[in-house]
XYZ file of C-alpha atoms in Angstrom:
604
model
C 81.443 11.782 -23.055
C 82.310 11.342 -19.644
C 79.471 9.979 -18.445
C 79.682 7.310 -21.141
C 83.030 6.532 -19.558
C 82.005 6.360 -16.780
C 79.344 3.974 -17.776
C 81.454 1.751 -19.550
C 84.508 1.770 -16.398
C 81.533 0.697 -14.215
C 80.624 -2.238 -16.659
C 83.925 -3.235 -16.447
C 84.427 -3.665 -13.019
C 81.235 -5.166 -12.371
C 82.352 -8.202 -15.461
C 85.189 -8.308 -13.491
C 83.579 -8.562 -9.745
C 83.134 -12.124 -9.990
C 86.537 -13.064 -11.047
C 88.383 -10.373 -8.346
C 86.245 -12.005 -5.837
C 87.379 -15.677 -6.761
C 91.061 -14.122 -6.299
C 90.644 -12.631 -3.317
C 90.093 -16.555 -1.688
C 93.036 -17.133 -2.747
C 92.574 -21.054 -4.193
C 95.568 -20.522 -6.140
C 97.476 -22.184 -3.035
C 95.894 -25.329 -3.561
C 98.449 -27.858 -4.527
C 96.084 -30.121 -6.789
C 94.726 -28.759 -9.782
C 91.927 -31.136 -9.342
C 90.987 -29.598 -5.877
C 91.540 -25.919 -7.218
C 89.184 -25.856 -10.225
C 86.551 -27.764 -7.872
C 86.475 -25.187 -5.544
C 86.519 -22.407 -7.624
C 83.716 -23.435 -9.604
C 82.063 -24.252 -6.625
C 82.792 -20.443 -5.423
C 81.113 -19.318 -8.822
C 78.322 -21.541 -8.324
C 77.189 -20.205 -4.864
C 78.514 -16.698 -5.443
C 75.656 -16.559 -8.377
C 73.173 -19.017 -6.360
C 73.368 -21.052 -8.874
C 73.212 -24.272 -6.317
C 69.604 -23.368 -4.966
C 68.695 -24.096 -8.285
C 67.715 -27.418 -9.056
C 68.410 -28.902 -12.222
C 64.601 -30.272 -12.988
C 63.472 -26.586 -11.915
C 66.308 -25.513 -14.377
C 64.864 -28.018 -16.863
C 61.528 -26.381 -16.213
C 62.897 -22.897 -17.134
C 64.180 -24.087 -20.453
C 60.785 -25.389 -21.453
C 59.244 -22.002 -20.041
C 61.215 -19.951 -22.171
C 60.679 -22.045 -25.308
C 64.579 -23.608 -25.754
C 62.974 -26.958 -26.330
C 61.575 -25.980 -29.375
C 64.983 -24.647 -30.248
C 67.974 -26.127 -32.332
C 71.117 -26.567 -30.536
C 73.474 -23.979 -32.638
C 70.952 -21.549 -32.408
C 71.814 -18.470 -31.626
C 70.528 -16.113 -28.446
C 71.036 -12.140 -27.657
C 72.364 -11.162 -24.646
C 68.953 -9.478 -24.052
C 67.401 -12.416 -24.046
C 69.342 -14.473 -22.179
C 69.333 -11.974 -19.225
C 65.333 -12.776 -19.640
C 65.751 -16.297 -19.272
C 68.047 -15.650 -15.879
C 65.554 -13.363 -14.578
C 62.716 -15.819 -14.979
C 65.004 -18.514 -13.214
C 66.200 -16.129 -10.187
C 62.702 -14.945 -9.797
C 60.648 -18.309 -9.619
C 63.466 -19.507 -7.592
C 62.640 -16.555 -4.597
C 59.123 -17.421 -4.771
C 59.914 -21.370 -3.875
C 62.521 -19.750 -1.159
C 61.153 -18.598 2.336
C 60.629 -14.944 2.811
C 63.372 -15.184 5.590
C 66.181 -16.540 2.553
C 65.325 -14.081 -0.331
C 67.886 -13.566 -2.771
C 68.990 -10.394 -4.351
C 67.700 -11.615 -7.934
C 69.540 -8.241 -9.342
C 72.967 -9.014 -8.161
C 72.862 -12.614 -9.364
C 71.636 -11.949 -13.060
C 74.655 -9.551 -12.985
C 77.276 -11.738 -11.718
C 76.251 -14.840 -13.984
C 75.313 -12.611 -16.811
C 78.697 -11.469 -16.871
C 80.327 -14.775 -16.395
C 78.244 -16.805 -19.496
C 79.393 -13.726 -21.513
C 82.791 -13.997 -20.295
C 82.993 -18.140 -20.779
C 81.015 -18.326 -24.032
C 81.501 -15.147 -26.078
C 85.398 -14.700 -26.065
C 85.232 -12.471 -28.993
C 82.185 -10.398 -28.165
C 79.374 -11.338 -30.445
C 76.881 -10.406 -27.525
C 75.315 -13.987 -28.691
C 75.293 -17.401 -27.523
C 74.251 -20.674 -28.532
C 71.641 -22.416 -26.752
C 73.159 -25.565 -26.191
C 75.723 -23.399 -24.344
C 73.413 -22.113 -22.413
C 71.941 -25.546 -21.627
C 75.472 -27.383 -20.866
C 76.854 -24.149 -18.710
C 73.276 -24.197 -16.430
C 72.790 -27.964 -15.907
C 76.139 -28.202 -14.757
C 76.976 -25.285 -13.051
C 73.135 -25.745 -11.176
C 71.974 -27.819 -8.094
C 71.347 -31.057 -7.997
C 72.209 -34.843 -8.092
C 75.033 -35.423 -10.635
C 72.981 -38.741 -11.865
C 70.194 -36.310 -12.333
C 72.246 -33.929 -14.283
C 74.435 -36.410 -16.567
C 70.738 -38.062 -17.478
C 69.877 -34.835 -19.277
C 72.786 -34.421 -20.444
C 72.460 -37.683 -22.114
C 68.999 -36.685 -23.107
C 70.349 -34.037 -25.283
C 73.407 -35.768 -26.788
C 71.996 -39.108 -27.895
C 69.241 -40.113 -30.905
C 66.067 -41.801 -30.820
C 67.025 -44.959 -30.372
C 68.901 -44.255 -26.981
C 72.374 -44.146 -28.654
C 75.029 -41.512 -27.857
C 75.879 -39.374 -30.880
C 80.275 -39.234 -30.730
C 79.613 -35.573 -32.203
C 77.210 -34.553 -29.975
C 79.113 -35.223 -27.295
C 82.155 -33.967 -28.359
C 80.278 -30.386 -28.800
C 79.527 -31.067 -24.735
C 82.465 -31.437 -24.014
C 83.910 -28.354 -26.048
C 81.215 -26.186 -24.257
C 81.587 -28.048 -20.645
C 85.144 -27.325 -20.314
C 85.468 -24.328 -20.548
C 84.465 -23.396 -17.321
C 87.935 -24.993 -16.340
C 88.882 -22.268 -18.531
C 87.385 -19.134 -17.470
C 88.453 -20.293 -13.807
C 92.196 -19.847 -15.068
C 92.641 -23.818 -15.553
C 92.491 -24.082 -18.838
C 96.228 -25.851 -18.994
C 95.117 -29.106 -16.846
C 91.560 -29.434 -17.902
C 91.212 -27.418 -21.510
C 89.412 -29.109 -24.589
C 91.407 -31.414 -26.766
C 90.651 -33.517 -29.923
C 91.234 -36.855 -28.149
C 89.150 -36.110 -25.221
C 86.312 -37.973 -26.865
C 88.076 -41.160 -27.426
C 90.051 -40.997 -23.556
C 86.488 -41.175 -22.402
C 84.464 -43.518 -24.473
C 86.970 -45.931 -26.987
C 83.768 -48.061 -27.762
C 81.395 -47.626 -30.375
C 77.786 -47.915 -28.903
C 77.045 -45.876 -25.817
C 73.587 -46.381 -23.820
C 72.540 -43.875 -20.711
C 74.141 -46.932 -18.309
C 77.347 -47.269 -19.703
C 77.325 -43.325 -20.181
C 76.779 -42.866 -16.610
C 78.913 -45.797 -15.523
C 81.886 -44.078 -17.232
C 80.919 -40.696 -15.862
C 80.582 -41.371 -12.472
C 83.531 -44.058 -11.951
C 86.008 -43.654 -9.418
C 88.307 -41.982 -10.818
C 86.192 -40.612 -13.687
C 87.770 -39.453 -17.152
C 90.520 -37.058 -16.281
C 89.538 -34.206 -18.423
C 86.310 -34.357 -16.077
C 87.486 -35.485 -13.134
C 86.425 -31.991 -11.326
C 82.475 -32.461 -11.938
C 82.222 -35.261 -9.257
C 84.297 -33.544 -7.110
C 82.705 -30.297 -6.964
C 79.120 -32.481 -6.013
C 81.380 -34.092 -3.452
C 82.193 -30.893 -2.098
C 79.303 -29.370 -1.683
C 77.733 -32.608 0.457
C 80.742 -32.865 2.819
C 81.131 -28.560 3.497
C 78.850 -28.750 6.819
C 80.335 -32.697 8.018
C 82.366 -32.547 11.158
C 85.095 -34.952 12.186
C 86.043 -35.440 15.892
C 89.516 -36.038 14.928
C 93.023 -33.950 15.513
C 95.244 -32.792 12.340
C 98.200 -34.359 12.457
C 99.811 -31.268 11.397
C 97.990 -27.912 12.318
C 97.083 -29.841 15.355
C 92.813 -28.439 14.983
C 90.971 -30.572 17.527
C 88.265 -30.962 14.634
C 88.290 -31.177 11.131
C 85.186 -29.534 8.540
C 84.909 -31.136 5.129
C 87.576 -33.460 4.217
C 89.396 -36.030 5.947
C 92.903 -37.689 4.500
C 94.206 -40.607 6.168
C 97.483 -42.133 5.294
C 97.616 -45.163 4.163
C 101.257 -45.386 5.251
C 102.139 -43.876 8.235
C 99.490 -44.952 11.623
C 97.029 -42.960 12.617
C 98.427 -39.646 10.439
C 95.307 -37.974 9.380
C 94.894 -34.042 8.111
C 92.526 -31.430 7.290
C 91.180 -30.922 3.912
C 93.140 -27.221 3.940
C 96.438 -29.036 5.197
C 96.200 -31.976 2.747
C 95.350 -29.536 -0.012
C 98.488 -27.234 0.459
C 100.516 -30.075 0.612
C 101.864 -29.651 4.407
C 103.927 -32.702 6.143
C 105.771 -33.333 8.978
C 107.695 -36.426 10.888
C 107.562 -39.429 8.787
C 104.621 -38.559 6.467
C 105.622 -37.304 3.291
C 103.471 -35.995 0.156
C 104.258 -39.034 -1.849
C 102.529 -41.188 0.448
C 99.111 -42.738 -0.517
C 96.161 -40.928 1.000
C 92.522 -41.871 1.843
C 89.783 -39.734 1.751
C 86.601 -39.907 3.719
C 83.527 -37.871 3.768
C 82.423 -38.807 6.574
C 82.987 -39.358 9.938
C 82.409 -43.280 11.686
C 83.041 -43.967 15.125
C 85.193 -47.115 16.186
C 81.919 -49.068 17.459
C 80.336 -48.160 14.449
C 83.355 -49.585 11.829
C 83.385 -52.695 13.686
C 80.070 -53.166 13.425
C 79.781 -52.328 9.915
C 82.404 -55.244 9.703
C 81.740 -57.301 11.130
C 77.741 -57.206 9.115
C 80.149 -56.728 6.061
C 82.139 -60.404 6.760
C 78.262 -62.077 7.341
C 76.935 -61.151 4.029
C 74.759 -58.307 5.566
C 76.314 -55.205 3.491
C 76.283 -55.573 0.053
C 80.303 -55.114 -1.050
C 79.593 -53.375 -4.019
C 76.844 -51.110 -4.592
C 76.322 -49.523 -7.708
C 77.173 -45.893 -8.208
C 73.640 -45.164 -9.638
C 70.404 -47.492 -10.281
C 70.254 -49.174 -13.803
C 67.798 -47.496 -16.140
C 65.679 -49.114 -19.096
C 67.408 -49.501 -22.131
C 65.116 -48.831 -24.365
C 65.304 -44.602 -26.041
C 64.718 -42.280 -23.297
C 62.886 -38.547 -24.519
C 64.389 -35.498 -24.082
C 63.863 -34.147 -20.238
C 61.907 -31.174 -21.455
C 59.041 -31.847 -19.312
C 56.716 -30.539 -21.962
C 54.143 -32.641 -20.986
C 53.946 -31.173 -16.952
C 51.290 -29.590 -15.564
C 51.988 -26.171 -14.230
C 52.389 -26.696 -10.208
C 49.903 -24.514 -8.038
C 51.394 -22.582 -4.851
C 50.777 -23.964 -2.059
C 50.969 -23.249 1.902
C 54.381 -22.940 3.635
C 52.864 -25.079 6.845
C 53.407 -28.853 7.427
C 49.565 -29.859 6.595
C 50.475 -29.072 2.928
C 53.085 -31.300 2.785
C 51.048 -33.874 4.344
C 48.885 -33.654 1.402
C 51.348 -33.852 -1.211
C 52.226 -37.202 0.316
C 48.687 -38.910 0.060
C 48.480 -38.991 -3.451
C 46.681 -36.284 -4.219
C 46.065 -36.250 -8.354
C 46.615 -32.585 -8.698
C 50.873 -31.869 -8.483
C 52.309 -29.500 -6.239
C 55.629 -28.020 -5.244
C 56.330 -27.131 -1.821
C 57.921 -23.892 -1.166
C 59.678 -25.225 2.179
C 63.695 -24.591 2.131
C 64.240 -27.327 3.923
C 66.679 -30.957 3.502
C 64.383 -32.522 2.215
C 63.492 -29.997 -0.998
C 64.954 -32.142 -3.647
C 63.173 -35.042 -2.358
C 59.786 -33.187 -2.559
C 60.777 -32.122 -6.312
C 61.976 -35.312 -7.379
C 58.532 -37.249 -5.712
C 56.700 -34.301 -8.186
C 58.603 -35.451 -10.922
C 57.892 -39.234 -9.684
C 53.760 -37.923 -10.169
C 54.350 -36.514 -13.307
C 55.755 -39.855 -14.673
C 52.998 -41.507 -12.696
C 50.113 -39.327 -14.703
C 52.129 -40.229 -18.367
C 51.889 -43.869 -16.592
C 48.201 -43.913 -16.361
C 47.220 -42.083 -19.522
C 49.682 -44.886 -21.344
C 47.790 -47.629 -19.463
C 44.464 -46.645 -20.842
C 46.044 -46.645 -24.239
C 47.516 -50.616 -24.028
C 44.356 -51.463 -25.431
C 45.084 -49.626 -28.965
C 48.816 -51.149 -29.011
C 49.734 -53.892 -31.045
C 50.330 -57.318 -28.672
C 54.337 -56.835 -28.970
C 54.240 -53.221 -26.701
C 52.179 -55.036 -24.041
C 55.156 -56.257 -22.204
C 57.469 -53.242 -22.373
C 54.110 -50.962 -20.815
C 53.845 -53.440 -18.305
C 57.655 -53.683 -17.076
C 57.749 -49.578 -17.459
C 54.476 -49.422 -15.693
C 56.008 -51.242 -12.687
C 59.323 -49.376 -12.174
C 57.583 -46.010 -11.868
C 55.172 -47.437 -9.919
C 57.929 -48.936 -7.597
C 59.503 -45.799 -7.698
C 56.640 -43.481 -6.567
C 56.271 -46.448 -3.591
C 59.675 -46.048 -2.467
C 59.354 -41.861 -2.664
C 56.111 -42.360 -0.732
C 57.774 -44.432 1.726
C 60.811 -41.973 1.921
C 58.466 -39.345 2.251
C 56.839 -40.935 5.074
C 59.693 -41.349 6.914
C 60.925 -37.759 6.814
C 58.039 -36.672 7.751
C 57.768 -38.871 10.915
C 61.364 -37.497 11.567
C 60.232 -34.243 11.474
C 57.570 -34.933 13.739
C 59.974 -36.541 16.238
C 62.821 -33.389 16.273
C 59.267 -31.328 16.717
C 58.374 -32.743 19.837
C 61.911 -33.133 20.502
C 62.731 -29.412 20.425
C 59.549 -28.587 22.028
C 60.150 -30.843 25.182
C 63.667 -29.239 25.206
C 61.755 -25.900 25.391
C 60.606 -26.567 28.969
C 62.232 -25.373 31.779
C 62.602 -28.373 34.501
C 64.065 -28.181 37.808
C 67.388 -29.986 36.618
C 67.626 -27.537 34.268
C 67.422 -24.893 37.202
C 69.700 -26.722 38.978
C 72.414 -26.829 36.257
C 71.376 -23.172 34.796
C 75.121 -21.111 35.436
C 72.903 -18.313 36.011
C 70.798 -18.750 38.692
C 73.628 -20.640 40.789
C 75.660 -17.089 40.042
C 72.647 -15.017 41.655
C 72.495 -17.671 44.485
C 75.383 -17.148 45.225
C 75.678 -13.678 45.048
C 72.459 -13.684 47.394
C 73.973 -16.062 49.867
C 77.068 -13.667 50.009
C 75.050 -10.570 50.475
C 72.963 -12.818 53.321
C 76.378 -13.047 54.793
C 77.331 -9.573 55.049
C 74.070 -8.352 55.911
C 74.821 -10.897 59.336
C 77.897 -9.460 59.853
C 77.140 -6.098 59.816
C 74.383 -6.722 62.232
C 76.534 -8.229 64.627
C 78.426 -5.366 64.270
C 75.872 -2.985 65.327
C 74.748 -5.116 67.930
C 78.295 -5.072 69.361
C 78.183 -1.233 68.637
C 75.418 -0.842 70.546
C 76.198 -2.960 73.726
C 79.409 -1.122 74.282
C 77.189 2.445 73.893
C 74.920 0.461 76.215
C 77.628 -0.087 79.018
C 79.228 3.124 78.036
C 75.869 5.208 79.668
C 75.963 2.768 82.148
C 78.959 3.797 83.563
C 77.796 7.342 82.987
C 74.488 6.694 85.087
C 76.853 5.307 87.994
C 78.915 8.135 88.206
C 75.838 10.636 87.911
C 74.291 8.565 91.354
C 77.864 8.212 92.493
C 77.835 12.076 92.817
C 74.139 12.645 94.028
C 75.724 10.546 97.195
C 78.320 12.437 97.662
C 76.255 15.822 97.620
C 73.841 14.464 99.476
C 75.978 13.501 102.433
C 77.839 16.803 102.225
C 74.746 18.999 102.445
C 73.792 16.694 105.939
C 70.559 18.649 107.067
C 70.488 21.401 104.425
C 67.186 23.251 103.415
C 68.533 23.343 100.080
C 69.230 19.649 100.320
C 65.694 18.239 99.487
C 65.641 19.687 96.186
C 69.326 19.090 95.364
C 68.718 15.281 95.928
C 65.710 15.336 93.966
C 67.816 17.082 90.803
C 69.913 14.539 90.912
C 67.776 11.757 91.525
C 65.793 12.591 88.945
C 68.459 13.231 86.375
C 68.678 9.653 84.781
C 65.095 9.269 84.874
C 64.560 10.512 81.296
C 67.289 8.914 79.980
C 65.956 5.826 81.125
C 62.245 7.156 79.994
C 63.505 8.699 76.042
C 65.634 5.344 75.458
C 63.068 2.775 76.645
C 60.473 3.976 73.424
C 63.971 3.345 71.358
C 64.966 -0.164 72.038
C 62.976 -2.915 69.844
C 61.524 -5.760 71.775
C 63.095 -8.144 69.609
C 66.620 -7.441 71.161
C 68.915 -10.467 71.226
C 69.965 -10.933 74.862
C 73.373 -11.488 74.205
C 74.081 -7.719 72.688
C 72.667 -6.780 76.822
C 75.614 -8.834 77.968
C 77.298 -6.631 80.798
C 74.847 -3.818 81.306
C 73.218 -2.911 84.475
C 69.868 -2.967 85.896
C 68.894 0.343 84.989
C 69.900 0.341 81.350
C 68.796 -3.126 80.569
C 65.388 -2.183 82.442
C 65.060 1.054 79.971
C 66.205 -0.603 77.132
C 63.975 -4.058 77.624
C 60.479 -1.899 77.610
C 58.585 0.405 75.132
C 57.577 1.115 71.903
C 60.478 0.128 68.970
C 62.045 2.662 67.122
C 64.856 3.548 64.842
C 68.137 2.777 67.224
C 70.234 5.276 65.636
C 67.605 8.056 66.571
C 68.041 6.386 69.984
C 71.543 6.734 70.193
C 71.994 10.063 69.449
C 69.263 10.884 71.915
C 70.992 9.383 74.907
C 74.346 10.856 73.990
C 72.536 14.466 73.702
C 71.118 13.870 77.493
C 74.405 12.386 78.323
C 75.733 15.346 76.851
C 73.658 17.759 79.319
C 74.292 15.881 82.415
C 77.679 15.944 82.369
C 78.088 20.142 81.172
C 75.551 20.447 84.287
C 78.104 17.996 86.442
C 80.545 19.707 85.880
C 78.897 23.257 86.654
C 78.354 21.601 89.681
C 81.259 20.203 90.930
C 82.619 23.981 90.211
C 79.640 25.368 92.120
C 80.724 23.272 95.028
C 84.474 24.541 95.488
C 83.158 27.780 95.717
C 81.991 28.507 99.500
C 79.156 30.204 100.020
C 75.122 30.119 100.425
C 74.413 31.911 97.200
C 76.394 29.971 94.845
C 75.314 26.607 96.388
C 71.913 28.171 95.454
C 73.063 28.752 92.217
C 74.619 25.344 91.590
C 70.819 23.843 92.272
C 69.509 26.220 90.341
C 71.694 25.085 87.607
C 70.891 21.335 88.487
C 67.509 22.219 88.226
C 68.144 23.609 84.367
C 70.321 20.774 83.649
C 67.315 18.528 84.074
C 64.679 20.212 82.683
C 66.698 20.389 79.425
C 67.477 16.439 79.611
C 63.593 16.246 80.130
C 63.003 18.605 77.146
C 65.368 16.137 75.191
């Protein structure tokens, strides 16, 4: 028992995902109810991935799963139907690239859920299939031209007249997807909604589509163009300031007031109903879906005022007359797979007799579907051109004018074809030449100018603290100069105090030879590389030990001279006592002491 509670709870949050999701964007602040059931049926639509479904693949999974051979108000399980989804999710991921796979599962749930939710109220678990077929070509991707065409297809006889009941069973099962988005109120089914749309008798596919996609449309369906407008304008970027949440750049929508100059705002602004200064919510506004610069609308002008740019184009191309079939495509030949690379596509576009389907999610996708379609119609062409020789003389000139529209429509998909192709080409090379690194691009690369110039500031200190030790060691230089002046200074004076000594000889020769290995040990020490300048103001003696020898490490050097520098003066000093102190024995001792003083400068 619990577990079958728990079961059911789970089912019940998972019916409800979808619609708790849809609340939690909070549309519900949009001021138009137009606008709000738009975008929340847009939400629905790309929460269940409905919208990388195209409507003649969703055409082609009606006639896979037998619903053409089915009567309207027949009824289908919900077993079934969730068969019928999975086929449609699962062809759809093979046509997708492996790097944009959908999670199949998770959409069957979420749509599952919603159909049930929409079209079986009072839980019958069934539906009928021509509620299936109205919910899916709507809510699927697509031109809206495309779509309404079926539509039509399914709603009129065989003499290419709407039936008024027909449609009015549409229209029952169309609207309520206003419904189960919580607008029901601005946009439910009524009785007149029929006759508010059509108050004429005799309805063909033009003046059905003329009606349908006017501007404004009928108001009980004036969300279905808007939600295909949406959808093309999400990614479109405007250059231009909001007037009121002052964003440098608008996404989507643009409103410009037709009132006050130069007040333009954001689709979320606009929507919410925000105003400030002059502008007020009961002024007129524009909207634009797309973006033209200044040069641009004066051009556009100025071709407009010399008969270049037609004034008014028609909002679709005008079909035959004559009784169109239903779209079931029951006379298609299975597509084969096919490569994901660019040669394959370059075959599909030479004419190839076999059809294909490319598998590329790319801009052009619908094109490539619709110039498959354009083949298909192209193959019924020929096979009803080698049967104008059984028909009677009166079907010779219908053949021949339906002959020539398809085959002026396959030459204008070939020609589009070409064209994005030699576009893709072009960004191709364009990208790959952008690839390359150039020397500009060195030059301007934030990067490397950082490292230069961390380089040329470590160059810099590296100079600095050279000249530093170079100073260093020219005042150590000058330093045992001094040192070496003082130690001959005092040889002198001993010398000239000993006068004729015996001891006198070797005294003198101590101290002579006391500097000597200084001037030997530093000489191996000094590089010959040694800037003059860093000798500035040291004597002969140094300058000569210094300027000669082998180089080695300076510091080493350094700490060499201060040792023997070191010795000298202790043994100085010795003897300077030595010398106070009268007497024969310690003079003796002082030399004797001289004597060790040098030997241990030699040892060093």
């Amino acid at each position: 028992m619990i577990e079958e509670g728990s079961k059911r709870g789970k089912a019940m949050v998972e019916k409800r995902q979808l619609f708790m999701e849809m609340r939690a964007q909070n549309f519900d602040v949009i001021r138009l109810s137009t606008y709000r059931t738009a975008c929340k049926l847009r939400f629905v639509q790309k929460r269940c991935n409905l919208h990388l479904v195209d409507v003649w693949n969703m055409i082609e999974a009606f006639r896979d799963n037998g619903l053409n051979t089915l009567d309207h108000n027949a009824e289908i399980n919900v077993s079934r139907l969730e068969t019928i989804l999975s086929s449609i999710y699962y062809q759809l991921n093979k046509r997708l690239p492996t790097t944009h796979q959908i999670n199949v599962e998770q959409s069957i749930g979420l749509l599952l859920n919603f159909m049930v939710a929409t079209y079986d109220s009072e839980s019958h678990g069934k539906l009928t299939v021509f509620s299936m077929k109205s919910m899916l070509s709507t809510m699927c991707g697509g031109k809206i031209v495309d779509k309404l065409r079926y539509i039509f297809s399914q709603i009129s006889d065989s003499s290419g007249v709407m039936m008024f009941a027909k449609f009015d069973q549409f229209l029952r099962e169309v609207l309520k997807l206003p419904t189960a988005v919580f607008e029901g109120p601005s946009f439910g089914y009524t009785e007149h909604s029929v006759r508010t749309c059509f108050p004429q008798q005799k309805i063909m596919l033009n003046t059905f589509l003329d009606v349908l996609m006017a501007d404004p449309p009928p108001q009980c369906l004036v969300w279905l163009p808007l939600m295909h407008r949406l959808a093309n304008v999400e990614n479109v970027f405007h250059p231009v300031e909001c007037s009121y949440c002052r964003s440098e750049s608008m996404m989507g929508f643009r409103y410009r007031c037709q009132q006050c100059h130069g007040y333009q705002l954001c689709q979320s602004c606009f929507w919410r109903g925000h105003a400030n200064g002059p502008h007020s919510n009961q002024h007129q506004m524009k909207e634009h879906s797309s973006w033209k610069s200044p040069a641009k609308k004066l051009s556009h002008a100025i071709s407009k005022s010399l008969g270049c740019v037609p004034i008014g184009e028609p909002p679709h191309p005008v079909f035959p007359e004559q009784a169109e079939r239903p779209q079931e495509l029951t006379h298609t030949v299975q597509p084969k797979p096919v490569a994901n690379n660019m040669n394959d596509t370059m075959l599909m576009s030479s004419g190839a007799p076999t059809p294909t389907k490319s598998v590329l999610e790319s801009p052009s996708r619908l094109d490539e579907e619709h110039r498959l379609i354009a083949r298909y119609a192209a193959r019924l062409a020929a096979e009803a051109g080698n049967s104008t020789q059984q028909c009677p003389p009166t079907d010779l000139g219908f053949n021949f004018d339906a002959n020539k529209q398809q085959r002026q429509l396959i030459a204008e998909l070939e020609n589009k074809n070409r064209e994005i192709l030699q576009e893709i080409q072009r960004l191709r090379l364009e990208h790959e030449q952008a690839s390359q690194p150039t020397p500009e691009k060195a030059q301007q690369n934030p990067t490397l100018l950082t490292e230069l110039r961390l380089l040329r500031h470590r160059k810099d200190e590296l100079e600095r603290r050279m000249s530093a030790l170079q100073e260093s060691r020219r005042e150590l230089m000058v330093q045992l100069e001094g040192l070496m002046r003082l130690l001959k200074d005092e040889e002198q004076k001993q010398a000239s105090q000993s006068g004729g000594s015996p001891h006198s000889s070797p005294s003198h020769g101590a101290g002579c030879s006391m500097p000597m290995p200084i001037r030997s040990t530093s000489a191996g020490s000094t590089p010959t590389h040694t800037p003059q300048d860093c000798l500035a103001g040291v004597g002969g003696d140094v300058l000569e030990a210094f300027a000669q020898g082998v180089p080695r490490n300076l510091r080493n050097d350094l700490l060499v001279a201060a040792d023997s520098i070191t010795n000298t003066m202790s043994s100085l000093v010795k003897e300077l006592h030595s010398v106070d102190d009268v007497g024969v024995e310690e003079e003796t001792n002082m030399r004797n002491g001289g004597d060790r003083g040098t030997l241990r400068v030699q040892k060093h």
